[in-house]
Structures are given as C-alpha cells and as structure tokens.
Amino acid sequence: MTESVLTRIASGDRTAVDDCLDRYGGLVWSLAKRWVGNVDDAEDAVQDIFVELWQQAGRFDPAVAGEATFVAMIARRRLIDRRRKQSRTPVMETISVEPVDANADHGTEEILVRGEEAAQAKECLGKLSPTQQQVLTLSVHHGASHASIAGKLSLPLGTVKSYARRGLIQLRDCMRLSADAVDAAGLVASGPSANVAPTGSRS
Amino acid sequence: MNSSSLPPSEWEELLAGEAIGDLDTSELERLDQEFASGRPDSSAELMRTAAALDLALAGAEDDAMPDHLRRRVALDAVKYIPDANSNSAGVELASDQQPHATIPLRERVAWLAAAASILFAFGTWALRERSGGNGPGDAIVAMDFGKERANLKATEDHIAVQWAPGTTPFETPVAGDVVWSTTEQKGFMRFVDMPINDPTKEQYQLWIIDPARDDEPIDGGVFDVTAAGEVIVPIDAKLKVLDPAAFAITIEKPGGVVVSTQERLPLLASVAN
C-alpha cells in the first residue's frame, strides 16, 4: 500500500511535500483551472488549497476516505468558498458538454491514482439517467451554474437544481451500497469464523 | 444525529447543494441557521461523494502544475508544516562556539530560516530536468588552494563570511569561511575540523542562495573532505552567481543531488550587514 503523504506531512516530514506535489499537484491545478476563470486566480486558489491541505493533513483518516478524495474535497471546498466570496459565475464557453461515458474503463492505474471511491462513483454515475449524468458532470466537475446548465441542456432551472442535488444524493446512496457490498464480500472471504457486525447506515 | 427542523429531504438537498457549490445566498443562510452548531455527518459524506465523482470524471490525466507555482506552494509549506527535525535550539547553543561569527545571532537565525526555506523550496520544487546529480567522480577533492584563496581575498570586491551551524549542526564545532568574488565568479570554502566523509556513503554539497538571480539555490559543487584540520575547497558554481545571500552545506548521497531534502544541513554562511 502506498504510504500516505498526508500522514507524513502531519508528522512534520517536510520531505513529503515534494511527494504530495508529485501526487496531487496536477489534480489540484486541474481542478482550480476548471473552477476559476483565469490563470492568475487559479494559481492563487492552488496556493490557498495547499495551505489548507498542510493545515488539515492531520485530519486525514484513511478509514473514512481515500487520500485523493480527501485532497479533492479540500480543494473543492476552497474553490466553492472562493467563488462564493467573489460571486463569480463560471465561463460557460470553456465547458464541454460531451456525453458522459460513465462506463469508460480507465484501467487499474486510475483506480490506484484516484482511489476506490472514484471507481465506485463512476460506476454509480452510470446508473443515473443520461440527463442526470450530464447535469451532475457540468455541476460537480465543471462547477457550472444552474442557469448555465439550463441554457446548455435546454432544461427548466428547477429541474437542473433538483437533478444536480438529488443526483448527488442518489450517487451517495449508491456508493454506500457499493461500500457495504465490498465490506460484506470481505467478511465472506474472511471465512466462517469472522465476526459479522450488523450493517447499518453510514451517516 | 440531526436536530434540524427542516424535513430530511429538504435539508439533505441543501447539503447536497452545498457540496456541489450551487447554493444561493438565501439557501446558504438557511442552512447556516438550521445547523448553527455544525453540519451533520451527511454533509461531509456528500462532499466526499462530490469529490469522488470529480476524481472519476477527471480521469487519470491531469495537467502538470506550473513550475513557478509549485515553487511558491513549496515555499508556503515551510510556514505551515512544523519541522519534525527542527533544531533551532541547537543553533543558538552552538553559536557561542563559533568565535569567528560576526553576524548577530538573531539575524543569523533569521537567515538560517530564510536560506533553509529557499533551499527547501528548491528541494520540493523538484525540477527533475537533469537525470541525476553530479557523478561521484566529479567531486572536488579538498586540497590546498590556500594561495589562490589568499589572492582572491586580496581583491576589492570579494566577500568573506564565516560558517555558522545550520539546521543539523555537526556534533563538534566546525569553523571556517567562504571567500567569494562575484566579479571573478570564483570562490573558496575553508573548513577547520570538518568531519572526514566516506565518499562511498555520502558527500558534501554546497548550495549558493542567490535571490537576485532566482529563488533556486545554485549548486555549488559536490566535494569530499579527506583530511583533518584545515582544508580549502574551490567553489564550483554551476550557474552564474549574481549576489549571493548565503552559502549552505548539505550532506547528500554520493554524487550529490539535483534536489536537496535538507535533511542534513550542518553549515550555513550568511552574507549580511
């Protein structure tokens, strides 16, 4: 298993910064560019994100989320806060509405890089309707506003809002089930002597 | 446990909207009022879901972060990550054992931090343009360069600065100085009682911190100390030095490194007024 760079950073190992930037620098930079209108602002956002990452590294718990997911979560939160403060709307011209191929197989390498949760998310996204997939992609991945998505997809504003929000809830529920299934499979594989814990809601 | 007065489906949708980042001001205020004491667990779960989806949609390929940005991020990191190997107390204690040091302690410590930060930034910037460090055979062998050093020291524009303990000082004090001429792009390091190194295991490497040129320290060459007492080593700057602010010695693997992690930085000579 790959050693957690965040754990190393939390313990004061400054040499882990290099590894962290190797591993997640591109991810954060790409995220920022998608969300922020210009390169200068994107660079500022990346600096903010990494400052928060250094500060929050100690809160990373591999039992709760994968490292890439944790980094993406911090990055998204900062980008959302930043946009809210600046009250800026995304530039739709840069947004592609290519059909989402939720079944596209990016292989084992991607799962290693992005984590199991990303693979689950992709699988679960494929279970939503094509329109919901598009709305979620534009909303979550590109940070597009409801109005922009409504214009692009010729959908009523209210529909876009509910598709995005309910779509994310559906995705979460689906991922819970996937995780439970993985846990159950693990218990079965561990043999009859394993202690079977009662299953329940994760929230 | 959620204590919200909103119907579960409604607050959950608001939390989903927050995770997506599409709440309007009134919705955000409503959410803040409902969860004034903090968001429920499902908030973090929805944020993780959105992050995982974002990762999934991004695929495996990201654009590389620009080098200058990477360097800035690495510089910031020094401010926010407590250094587990910090030994500043050791620097202060050892300062009394450096009779030749003429720079005030406070200034020296500040320079130490600044130089270490710059070095660290360089290290974490991790430009791996070159395939590796200097080959072991390229190391400068310490020998008697006393006459050349004396000549250089006689020039008008030379600078001479004393070595002081770095972030990881030697167990026993090492004295000496750096003499450098920017005009001639030439210089010498003098060490007294520098520990003899085993070149098959580790070598010394000089870094020249030159903010006038860039934030990147300049590789000043890899060298060995093969004799006890006083040794003089010529500086082998790999780039043109404009206005050196400090010279730092690190201990590296044989052949030196392109990127120093500064795990071992025993000596620093700061150019300060």
Tab-separated table of C-alpha atoms in Angstrom:
chain	number	residue	atom	x	y	z
A	1	MET	CA	0.000	0.000	0.000
A	2	THR	CA	1.274	3.483	-0.842
A	3	GLU	CA	2.383	5.428	2.194
A	4	SER	CA	0.143	8.373	2.982
A	5	VAL	CA	1.913	11.616	2.217
A	6	LEU	CA	-0.639	13.477	4.298
A	7	THR	CA	0.210	11.404	7.342
A	8	ARG	CA	3.877	12.164	6.774
A	9	ILE	CA	3.132	15.865	6.440
A	10	ALA	CA	1.051	15.828	9.594
A	11	SER	CA	4.011	14.322	11.415
A	12	GLY	CA	6.261	17.163	10.261
A	13	ASP	CA	8.070	15.342	7.478
A	14	ARG	CA	8.735	18.195	5.088
A	15	THR	CA	10.208	15.884	2.502
A	16	ALA	CA	6.660	14.642	1.964
A	17	VAL	CA	5.737	17.984	0.400
A	18	ASP	CA	7.587	17.023	-2.742
A	19	ASP	CA	5.799	13.690	-2.897
A	20	CYS	CA	2.485	15.376	-2.211
A	21	LEU	CA	3.010	17.813	-5.057
A	22	ASP	CA	4.087	14.978	-7.327
A	23	ARG	CA	0.977	13.038	-6.459
A	24	TYR	CA	-1.655	15.741	-6.189
A	25	GLY	CA	-0.227	18.907	-7.698
A	26	GLY	CA	-1.702	18.176	-11.100
A	27	LEU	CA	-5.027	17.166	-9.624
A	28	VAL	CA	-5.389	20.406	-7.659
A	29	TRP	CA	-4.135	22.548	-10.507
A	30	SER	CA	-6.554	20.941	-12.966
A	31	LEU	CA	-9.423	21.358	-10.516
A	32	ALA	CA	-8.602	25.016	-9.964
A	33	LYS	CA	-8.367	25.717	-13.672
A	34	ARG	CA	-11.779	24.190	-14.235
A	35	TRP	CA	-13.337	26.277	-11.496
A	36	VAL	CA	-11.540	29.568	-11.784
A	37	GLY	CA	-11.869	31.931	-14.683
A	38	ASN	CA	-8.276	32.944	-15.202
A	39	VAL	CA	-4.831	31.545	-14.642
A	40	ASP	CA	-3.740	34.110	-12.043
A	41	ASP	CA	-6.777	33.410	-9.894
A	42	ALA	CA	-6.312	29.694	-10.386
A	43	GLU	CA	-2.748	29.976	-9.119
A	44	ASP	CA	-3.896	31.909	-6.061
A	45	ALA	CA	-6.544	29.292	-5.460
A	46	VAL	CA	-3.994	26.488	-5.667
A	47	GLN	CA	-1.829	28.209	-3.071
A	48	ASP	CA	-4.832	28.590	-0.777
A	49	ILE	CA	-5.776	24.963	-1.249
A	50	PHE	CA	-2.346	23.664	-0.366
A	51	VAL	CA	-2.094	25.906	2.686
A	52	GLU	CA	-5.331	24.364	3.910
A	53	LEU	CA	-4.065	20.925	2.997
A	54	TRP	CA	-0.924	21.389	5.085
A	55	GLN	CA	-3.077	22.606	7.969
A	56	GLN	CA	-5.659	19.851	7.657
A	57	ALA	CA	-3.329	16.959	6.868
A	58	GLY	CA	-3.645	15.679	10.434
A	59	ARG	CA	-7.366	15.193	9.959
A	60	PHE	CA	-6.905	12.748	7.127
A	61	ASP	CA	-8.266	9.355	8.136
A	62	PRO	CA	-7.775	6.587	5.582
A	63	ALA	CA	-10.633	4.677	7.181
A	64	VAL	CA	-13.043	7.456	6.191
A	65	ALA	CA	-11.837	8.488	2.732
A	66	GLY	CA	-9.094	7.810	0.259
A	67	GLU	CA	-6.252	10.284	0.171
A	68	ALA	CA	-7.090	11.571	-3.311
A	69	THR	CA	-10.703	12.044	-2.258
A	70	PHE	CA	-9.598	13.950	0.829
A	71	VAL	CA	-7.397	16.224	-1.256
A	72	ALA	CA	-10.145	16.783	-3.819
A	73	MET	CA	-12.621	17.505	-1.033
A	74	ILE	CA	-10.376	20.176	0.487
A	75	ALA	CA	-9.742	21.643	-2.946
A	76	ARG	CA	-13.406	21.741	-3.883
A	77	ARG	CA	-14.386	23.328	-0.594
A	78	ARG	CA	-11.837	26.090	-1.048
A	79	LEU	CA	-12.872	26.658	-4.638
A	80	ILE	CA	-16.544	26.830	-3.697
A	81	ASP	CA	-15.789	29.266	-0.866
A	82	ARG	CA	-13.674	31.336	-3.171
A	83	ARG	CA	-16.345	31.548	-5.817
A	84	ARG	CA	-18.956	32.417	-3.242
A	85	LYS	CA	-16.836	35.262	-1.938
A	86	GLN	CA	-16.130	36.559	-5.370
A	87	SER	CA	-19.713	35.960	-6.542
A	88	ARG	CA	-18.428	34.956	-9.888
A	89	THR	CA	-20.153	32.800	-12.401
A	90	PRO	CA	-18.264	30.267	-14.446
A	91	VAL	CA	-17.435	30.908	-18.049
A	92	MET	CA	-19.624	28.545	-19.948
A	93	GLU	CA	-17.695	28.884	-23.171
A	94	THR	CA	-14.997	26.728	-21.690
A	95	ILE	CA	-17.385	23.992	-20.672
A	96	SER	CA	-17.725	20.910	-22.787
A	97	VAL	CA	-20.996	19.008	-22.771
A	98	GLU	CA	-19.642	15.892	-24.334
A	99	PRO	CA	-21.767	12.901	-23.439
A	100	VAL	CA	-20.501	11.259	-20.293
A	101	ASP	CA	-19.198	7.804	-20.785
A	102	ALA	CA	-19.650	6.556	-17.297
A	103	ASN	CA	-18.624	3.081	-18.371
A	104	ALA	CA	-15.320	4.164	-19.834
A	105	ASP	CA	-12.610	1.966	-18.411
A	106	HIS	CA	-9.547	3.946	-17.414
A	107	GLY	CA	-7.946	0.852	-16.006
A	108	THR	CA	-6.338	-0.218	-12.814
A	109	GLU	CA	-3.844	2.631	-12.852
A	110	GLU	CA	-6.573	5.199	-12.498
A	111	ILE	CA	-8.087	3.356	-9.584
A	112	LEU	CA	-4.682	3.340	-7.922
A	113	VAL	CA	-4.249	7.055	-8.527
A	114	ARG	CA	-7.775	8.195	-7.822
A	115	GLY	CA	-8.807	5.635	-5.292
A	116	GLU	CA	-11.547	3.118	-4.991
A	117	GLU	CA	-14.146	5.789	-4.264
A	118	ALA	CA	-13.676	7.341	-7.679
A	119	ALA	CA	-14.221	3.952	-9.289
A	120	GLN	CA	-17.393	3.496	-7.251
A	121	ALA	CA	-18.565	6.987	-8.162
A	122	LYS	CA	-18.064	6.250	-11.829
A	123	GLU	CA	-19.956	3.025	-11.587
A	124	CYS	CA	-22.811	4.676	-9.728
A	125	LEU	CA	-22.945	7.610	-12.116
A	126	GLY	CA	-23.576	5.122	-14.904
A	127	LYS	CA	-26.763	4.084	-13.165
A	128	LEU	CA	-28.302	7.546	-13.445
A	129	SER	CA	-30.210	8.808	-16.485
A	130	PRO	CA	-28.116	10.370	-19.267
A	131	THR	CA	-29.553	13.801	-18.493
A	132	GLN	CA	-28.772	13.471	-14.798
A	133	GLN	CA	-25.270	12.387	-15.698
A	134	GLN	CA	-24.808	15.493	-17.810
A	135	VAL	CA	-26.194	17.787	-15.148
A	136	LEU	CA	-24.001	16.261	-12.461
A	137	THR	CA	-20.946	16.385	-14.684
A	138	LEU	CA	-21.413	20.037	-15.501
A	139	SER	CA	-22.329	20.920	-11.976
A	140	VAL	CA	-19.804	18.900	-9.980
A	141	HIS	CA	-16.939	18.614	-12.394
A	142	HIS	CA	-17.098	21.976	-14.131
A	143	GLY	CA	-18.749	23.986	-11.380
A	144	ALA	CA	-21.279	25.347	-13.840
A	145	SER	CA	-24.227	27.345	-12.516
A	146	HIS	CA	-27.814	26.138	-12.776
A	147	ALA	CA	-28.575	28.856	-15.282
A	148	SER	CA	-25.669	27.872	-17.482
A	149	ILE	CA	-26.618	24.214	-17.411
A	150	ALA	CA	-30.256	25.032	-18.074
A	151	GLY	CA	-29.215	27.038	-21.107
A	152	LYS	CA	-26.886	24.397	-22.419
A	153	LEU	CA	-29.197	21.456	-21.939
A	154	SER	CA	-32.481	23.292	-22.572
A	155	LEU	CA	-33.897	22.274	-19.223
A	156	PRO	CA	-36.002	24.280	-16.752
A	157	LEU	CA	-33.937	25.853	-13.974
A	158	GLY	CA	-35.785	23.946	-11.246
A	159	THR	CA	-35.148	20.675	-12.996
A	160	VAL	CA	-31.435	21.351	-13.198
A	161	LYS	CA	-31.302	22.155	-9.492
A	162	SER	CA	-33.142	19.036	-8.438
A	163	TYR	CA	-31.277	16.824	-10.923
A	164	ALA	CA	-27.962	18.033	-9.559
A	165	ARG	CA	-28.760	17.829	-5.867
A	166	ARG	CA	-30.885	14.694	-5.925
A	167	GLY	CA	-28.439	13.147	-8.331
A	168	LEU	CA	-25.639	13.634	-5.815
A	169	ILE	CA	-27.770	12.137	-3.056
A	170	GLN	CA	-28.562	9.155	-5.280
A	171	LEU	CA	-24.895	8.798	-6.029
A	172	ARG	CA	-24.051	8.820	-2.340
A	173	ASP	CA	-26.699	6.190	-1.609
A	174	CYS	CA	-25.396	4.033	-4.422
A	175	MET	CA	-21.833	4.375	-3.159
A	176	ARG	CA	-22.942	3.406	0.324
A	177	LEU	CA	-24.435	0.237	-1.076
A	178	SER	CA	-21.280	-0.456	-3.050
A	179	ALA	CA	-19.153	0.042	0.025
A	180	ASP	CA	-21.432	-2.187	2.064
A	181	ALA	CA	-21.223	-4.816	-0.652
A	182	VAL	CA	-17.436	-4.626	-0.605
A	183	ASP	CA	-17.450	-4.925	3.172
A	184	ALA	CA	-19.797	-7.893	3.006
A	185	ALA	CA	-17.643	-9.564	0.373
A	186	GLY	CA	-14.661	-9.059	2.611
A	187	LEU	CA	-16.431	-10.654	5.513
A	188	VAL	CA	-17.489	-13.629	3.426
A	189	ALA	CA	-13.976	-14.014	2.092
A	190	SER	CA	-12.551	-13.889	5.578
A	191	GLY	CA	-14.291	-17.160	6.387
A	192	PRO	CA	-16.907	-18.503	8.753
A	193	SER	CA	-15.015	-17.600	11.887
A	194	ALA	CA	-15.171	-13.897	11.127
A	195	ASN	CA	-17.209	-11.692	13.418
A	196	VAL	CA	-20.080	-10.345	11.389
A	197	ALA	CA	-21.049	-6.887	12.514
A	198	PRO	CA	-24.571	-5.651	11.977
A	199	THR	CA	-24.833	-3.419	8.944
A	200	GLY	CA	-26.445	-0.033	9.142
A	201	SER	CA	-26.407	3.451	7.829
A	202	ARG	CA	-23.010	5.035	7.434
A	203	SER	CA	-24.188	8.541	8.041
B	1	MET	CA	-27.969	12.962	14.906
B	2	ASN	CA	-29.713	15.718	13.034
B	3	SER	CA	-31.780	18.195	15.030
B	4	SER	CA	-32.893	20.272	12.063
B	5	SER	CA	-36.459	21.476	11.847
B	6	LEU	CA	-36.429	21.040	8.082
B	7	PRO	CA	-37.806	17.888	6.505
B	8	PRO	CA	-34.909	15.459	5.965
B	9	SER	CA	-35.240	15.535	2.196
B	10	GLU	CA	-35.091	19.313	2.127
B	11	TRP	CA	-32.047	19.774	4.309
B	12	GLU	CA	-30.330	16.932	2.556
B	13	GLU	CA	-30.869	18.653	-0.752
B	14	LEU	CA	-29.452	21.837	0.688
B	15	LEU	CA	-26.432	19.938	1.953
B	16	ALA	CA	-26.059	18.374	-1.480
B	17	GLY	CA	-26.230	21.835	-2.978
B	18	GLU	CA	-23.516	22.966	-0.611
B	19	ALA	CA	-21.339	20.023	-1.619
B	20	ILE	CA	-21.853	20.857	-5.276
B	21	GLY	CA	-21.369	24.548	-4.608
B	22	ASP	CA	-24.618	25.726	-6.114
B	23	LEU	CA	-26.393	27.272	-3.116
B	24	ASP	CA	-27.614	30.798	-3.452
B	25	THR	CA	-27.181	33.255	-0.598
B	26	SER	CA	-30.584	32.683	0.964
B	27	GLU	CA	-30.167	28.914	0.854
B	28	LEU	CA	-26.777	29.165	2.500
B	29	GLU	CA	-28.151	31.405	5.231
B	30	ARG	CA	-30.961	28.970	5.822
B	31	LEU	CA	-28.533	26.097	6.090
B	32	ASP	CA	-26.334	28.060	8.472
B	33	GLN	CA	-29.321	28.832	10.672
B	34	GLU	CA	-30.513	25.259	10.716
B	35	PHE	CA	-27.069	23.905	11.535
B	36	ALA	CA	-25.669	26.750	13.557
B	37	SER	CA	-23.744	24.359	15.759
B	38	GLY	CA	-22.190	22.499	12.873
B	39	ARG	CA	-23.093	20.442	9.846
B	40	PRO	CA	-24.358	16.872	10.262
B	41	ASP	CA	-22.222	13.907	9.208
B	42	SER	CA	-24.109	13.601	5.967
B	43	SER	CA	-22.636	16.921	4.880
B	44	ALA	CA	-19.102	15.517	4.859
B	45	GLU	CA	-20.385	12.366	3.201
B	46	LEU	CA	-21.961	14.339	0.374
B	47	MET	CA	-18.781	16.359	-0.021
B	48	ARG	CA	-16.780	13.156	-0.256
B	49	THR	CA	-19.240	11.891	-2.848
B	50	ALA	CA	-18.851	15.039	-4.925
B	51	ALA	CA	-15.062	14.839	-4.600
B	52	ALA	CA	-15.055	11.180	-5.644
B	53	LEU	CA	-17.248	11.973	-8.635
B	54	ASP	CA	-14.972	14.834	-9.585
B	55	LEU	CA	-11.996	12.484	-9.441
B	56	ALA	CA	-13.839	9.905	-11.500
B	57	LEU	CA	-14.739	12.407	-14.194
B	58	ALA	CA	-11.245	13.856	-14.291
B	59	GLY	CA	-9.735	10.567	-15.400
B	60	ALA	CA	-6.133	9.720	-14.691
B	61	GLU	CA	-4.522	12.555	-16.595
B	62	ASP	CA	-4.016	15.976	-15.023
B	63	ASP	CA	-2.212	19.000	-16.337
B	64	ALA	CA	1.133	19.456	-14.660
B	65	MET	CA	1.283	22.293	-12.180
B	66	PRO	CA	3.482	25.117	-13.497
B	67	ASP	CA	6.959	25.050	-12.013
B	68	HIS	CA	6.799	28.566	-10.596
B	69	LEU	CA	3.530	27.748	-8.854
B	70	ARG	CA	4.926	24.549	-7.479
B	71	ARG	CA	7.835	26.509	-6.068
B	72	ARG	CA	5.507	29.024	-4.412
B	73	VAL	CA	3.420	26.259	-2.891
B	74	ALA	CA	6.542	24.595	-1.569
B	75	LEU	CA	7.707	27.875	-0.055
B	76	ASP	CA	4.377	28.248	1.714
B	77	ALA	CA	4.653	24.737	3.067
B	78	VAL	CA	7.626	25.669	5.205
B	79	LYS	CA	5.465	28.163	7.061
B	80	TYR	CA	2.682	25.737	7.797
B	81	ILE	CA	4.332	22.391	8.401
B	82	PRO	CA	6.160	22.106	11.706
B	83	ASP	CA	9.589	20.677	11.038
B	84	ALA	CA	9.974	17.454	12.960
B	85	ASN	CA	13.728	17.758	12.559
B	86	SER	CA	13.887	21.365	13.707
B	87	ASN	CA	16.978	22.062	15.753
B	88	SER	CA	16.953	25.801	16.179
B	89	ALA	CA	17.778	25.489	19.849
B	90	GLY	CA	20.932	23.709	18.826
B	91	VAL	CA	21.865	26.607	16.592
B	92	GLU	CA	21.562	29.069	19.420
B	93	LEU	CA	23.521	26.966	21.815
B	94	ALA	CA	26.200	26.281	19.287
B	95	SER	CA	26.532	29.913	18.332
B	96	ASP	CA	28.708	30.602	21.320
B	97	GLN	CA	31.102	28.050	19.984
B	98	GLN	CA	31.607	29.944	16.741
B	99	PRO	CA	34.063	32.656	17.731
B	100	HIS	CA	34.530	33.852	14.171
B	101	ALA	CA	30.882	34.507	13.529
B	102	THR	CA	30.342	38.230	13.206
B	103	ILE	CA	26.649	38.221	12.300
B	104	PRO	CA	24.246	38.896	15.186
B	105	LEU	CA	22.598	35.720	16.375
B	106	ARG	CA	19.067	36.875	15.679
B	107	GLU	CA	19.970	37.849	12.163
B	108	ARG	CA	21.813	34.633	11.642
B	109	VAL	CA	18.873	32.566	12.789
B	110	ALA	CA	16.594	34.587	10.519
B	111	TRP	CA	18.920	33.989	7.629
B	112	LEU	CA	19.115	30.380	8.529
B	113	ALA	CA	15.356	30.134	8.323
B	114	ALA	CA	15.234	32.096	5.097
B	115	ALA	CA	18.019	30.165	3.497
B	116	ALA	CA	16.569	26.903	4.659
B	117	SER	CA	13.213	27.946	3.261
B	118	ILE	CA	14.708	28.776	-0.080
B	119	LEU	CA	16.622	25.559	-0.116
B	120	PHE	CA	13.538	23.699	0.902
B	121	ALA	CA	11.570	25.351	-1.832
B	122	PHE	CA	14.194	24.313	-4.266
B	123	GLY	CA	14.133	20.815	-2.924
B	124	THR	CA	10.418	20.457	-3.050
B	125	TRP	CA	10.115	22.179	-6.347
B	126	ALA	CA	11.804	19.071	-7.536
B	127	LEU	CA	12.544	20.007	-11.065
B	128	ARG	CA	13.885	16.828	-12.376
B	129	GLU	CA	15.173	18.195	-15.593
B	130	ARG	CA	18.506	16.600	-15.051
B	131	SER	CA	18.688	12.882	-14.758
B	132	GLY	CA	20.727	12.945	-11.610
B	133	GLY	CA	23.303	14.724	-9.580
B	134	ASN	CA	26.975	15.026	-10.198
B	135	GLY	CA	28.741	11.783	-10.710
B	136	PRO	CA	30.917	10.681	-7.827
B	137	GLY	CA	33.951	11.149	-9.983
B	138	ASP	CA	33.116	14.807	-10.432
B	139	ALA	CA	33.528	15.596	-6.757
B	140	ILE	CA	36.018	18.253	-5.872
B	141	VAL	CA	38.733	16.771	-3.734
B	142	ALA	CA	39.694	19.019	-0.862
B	143	MET	CA	43.301	20.117	-1.196
B	144	ASP	CA	45.496	23.095	-0.674
B	145	PHE	CA	44.104	26.062	-2.521
B	146	GLY	CA	45.457	28.432	0.108
B	147	LYS	CA	47.428	30.628	-2.282
B	148	GLU	CA	44.583	31.125	-4.719
B	149	ARG	CA	42.251	31.872	-1.841
B	150	ALA	CA	44.636	34.460	-0.485
B	151	ASN	CA	44.845	36.113	-3.898
B	152	LEU	CA	41.108	36.209	-4.198
B	153	LYS	CA	40.816	37.641	-0.729
B	154	ALA	CA	43.105	40.456	-1.800
B	155	THR	CA	40.680	41.590	-4.480
B	156	GLU	CA	38.437	44.542	-3.737
B	157	ASP	CA	35.054	43.070	-4.464
B	158	HIS	CA	35.385	39.811	-2.562
B	159	ILE	CA	33.091	38.831	0.259
B	160	ALA	CA	34.131	36.696	3.205
B	161	VAL	CA	31.620	35.124	5.545
B	162	GLN	CA	32.039	32.730	8.425
B	163	TRP	CA	30.407	29.364	8.683
B	164	ALA	CA	27.752	29.026	11.366
B	165	PRO	CA	25.789	25.951	12.432
B	166	GLY	CA	22.950	25.003	10.096
B	167	THR	CA	19.736	23.214	10.888
B	168	THR	CA	21.572	19.998	11.691
B	169	PRO	CA	24.922	21.100	13.109
B	170	PHE	CA	27.923	18.808	13.375
B	171	GLU	CA	28.492	17.240	16.755
B	172	THR	CA	31.717	19.160	17.146
B	173	PRO	CA	32.082	22.783	16.028
B	174	VAL	CA	33.439	23.443	12.574
B	175	ALA	CA	34.995	26.820	11.863
B	176	GLY	CA	35.979	28.369	8.587
B	177	ASP	CA	34.664	30.742	5.995
B	178	VAL	CA	33.644	31.329	2.436
B	179	VAL	CA	35.532	33.737	0.216
B	180	TRP	CA	33.731	34.661	-2.960
B	181	SER	CA	34.254	37.110	-5.799
B	182	THR	CA	31.233	37.774	-7.958
B	183	THR	CA	33.349	39.596	-10.498
B	184	GLU	CA	35.594	36.633	-10.976
B	185	GLN	CA	32.843	34.072	-10.336
B	186	LYS	CA	35.276	32.289	-8.147
B	187	GLY	CA	35.425	31.327	-4.527
B	188	PHE	CA	36.790	29.029	-1.867
B	189	MET	CA	35.408	27.366	1.199
B	190	ARG	CA	37.678	26.929	4.172
B	191	PHE	CA	36.846	24.422	6.867
B	192	VAL	CA	38.580	23.724	10.141
B	193	ASP	CA	37.883	20.354	11.713
B	194	MET	CA	35.270	19.379	9.182
B	195	PRO	CA	34.432	15.681	9.626
B	196	ILE	CA	36.073	13.465	7.026
B	197	ASN	CA	33.411	11.898	4.851
B	198	ASP	CA	33.287	8.463	3.270
B	199	PRO	CA	32.644	9.247	-0.414
B	200	THR	CA	31.149	5.816	-0.984
B	201	LYS	CA	28.404	6.630	1.509
B	202	GLU	CA	27.905	10.392	1.440
B	203	GLN	CA	29.369	13.595	0.144
B	204	TYR	CA	29.178	17.264	0.977
B	205	GLN	CA	27.391	19.610	-1.400
B	206	LEU	CA	27.455	23.396	-1.487
B	207	TRP	CA	24.381	25.460	-2.326
B	208	ILE	CA	24.573	29.164	-3.100
B	209	ILE	CA	21.421	31.081	-2.209
B	210	ASP	CA	21.137	33.950	-4.652
B	211	PRO	CA	17.716	35.664	-4.564
B	212	ALA	CA	18.957	38.253	-7.059
B	213	ARG	CA	19.120	35.509	-9.590
B	214	ASP	CA	16.196	33.366	-8.523
B	215	ASP	CA	14.756	31.632	-5.520
B	216	GLU	CA	16.521	28.483	-6.591
B	217	PRO	CA	19.788	27.847	-4.805
B	218	ILE	CA	22.668	27.282	-7.160
B	219	ASP	CA	24.508	24.003	-6.989
B	220	GLY	CA	27.977	24.936	-5.786
B	221	GLY	CA	29.512	21.527	-6.279
B	222	VAL	CA	29.974	18.222	-4.524
B	223	PHE	CA	33.133	17.703	-2.521
B	224	ASP	CA	34.882	15.467	-0.057
B	225	VAL	CA	36.917	16.284	3.000
B	226	THR	CA	39.782	13.842	3.165
B	227	ALA	CA	41.989	15.365	5.816
B	228	ALA	CA	41.680	16.622	9.356
B	229	GLY	CA	42.472	20.183	10.354
B	230	GLU	CA	42.103	22.958	7.808
B	231	VAL	CA	41.013	22.230	4.265
B	232	ILE	CA	40.212	24.604	1.428
B	233	VAL	CA	37.785	23.664	-1.305
B	234	PRO	CA	37.144	25.640	-4.501
B	235	ILE	CA	33.569	26.564	-5.257
B	236	ASP	CA	32.204	25.050	-8.435
B	237	ALA	CA	29.062	27.100	-9.112
B	238	LYS	CA	27.004	25.513	-11.853
B	239	LEU	CA	25.338	28.812	-12.757
B	240	LYS	CA	26.400	32.433	-12.750
B	241	VAL	CA	26.119	33.922	-9.277
B	242	LEU	CA	24.762	37.467	-9.142
B	243	ASP	CA	24.542	38.476	-5.500
B	244	PRO	CA	24.894	35.613	-3.058
B	245	ALA	CA	22.894	35.891	0.148
B	246	ALA	CA	24.084	32.709	1.799
B	247	PHE	CA	26.081	29.548	1.311
B	248	ALA	CA	24.822	26.274	2.727
B	249	ILE	CA	26.417	22.868	3.050
B	250	THR	CA	24.287	19.765	2.888
B	251	ILE	CA	25.270	16.127	3.205
B	252	GLU	CA	23.993	14.083	0.328
B	253	LYS	CA	24.294	10.689	-1.253
B	254	PRO	CA	27.415	10.013	-3.344
B	255	GLY	CA	27.381	12.185	-6.423
B	256	GLY	CA	25.195	14.812	-4.819
B	257	VAL	CA	21.653	15.649	-5.732
B	258	VAL	CA	19.761	17.956	-8.004
B	259	VAL	CA	17.129	18.310	-5.325
B	260	SER	CA	18.182	18.556	-1.705
B	261	THR	CA	15.783	17.494	1.001
B	262	GLN	CA	17.997	19.322	3.520
B	263	GLU	CA	17.701	16.503	5.952
B	264	ARG	CA	21.296	17.262	6.855
B	265	LEU	CA	22.360	20.878	6.616
B	266	PRO	CA	25.276	21.270	9.032
B	267	LEU	CA	26.734	24.589	7.934
B	268	LEU	CA	25.453	27.924	6.730
B	269	ALA	CA	27.288	31.132	5.935
B	270	SER	CA	25.047	34.169	5.600
B	271	VAL	CA	26.049	37.309	3.786
B	272	ALA	CA	24.520	40.020	5.962
B	273	ASN	CA	25.402	43.516	7.018
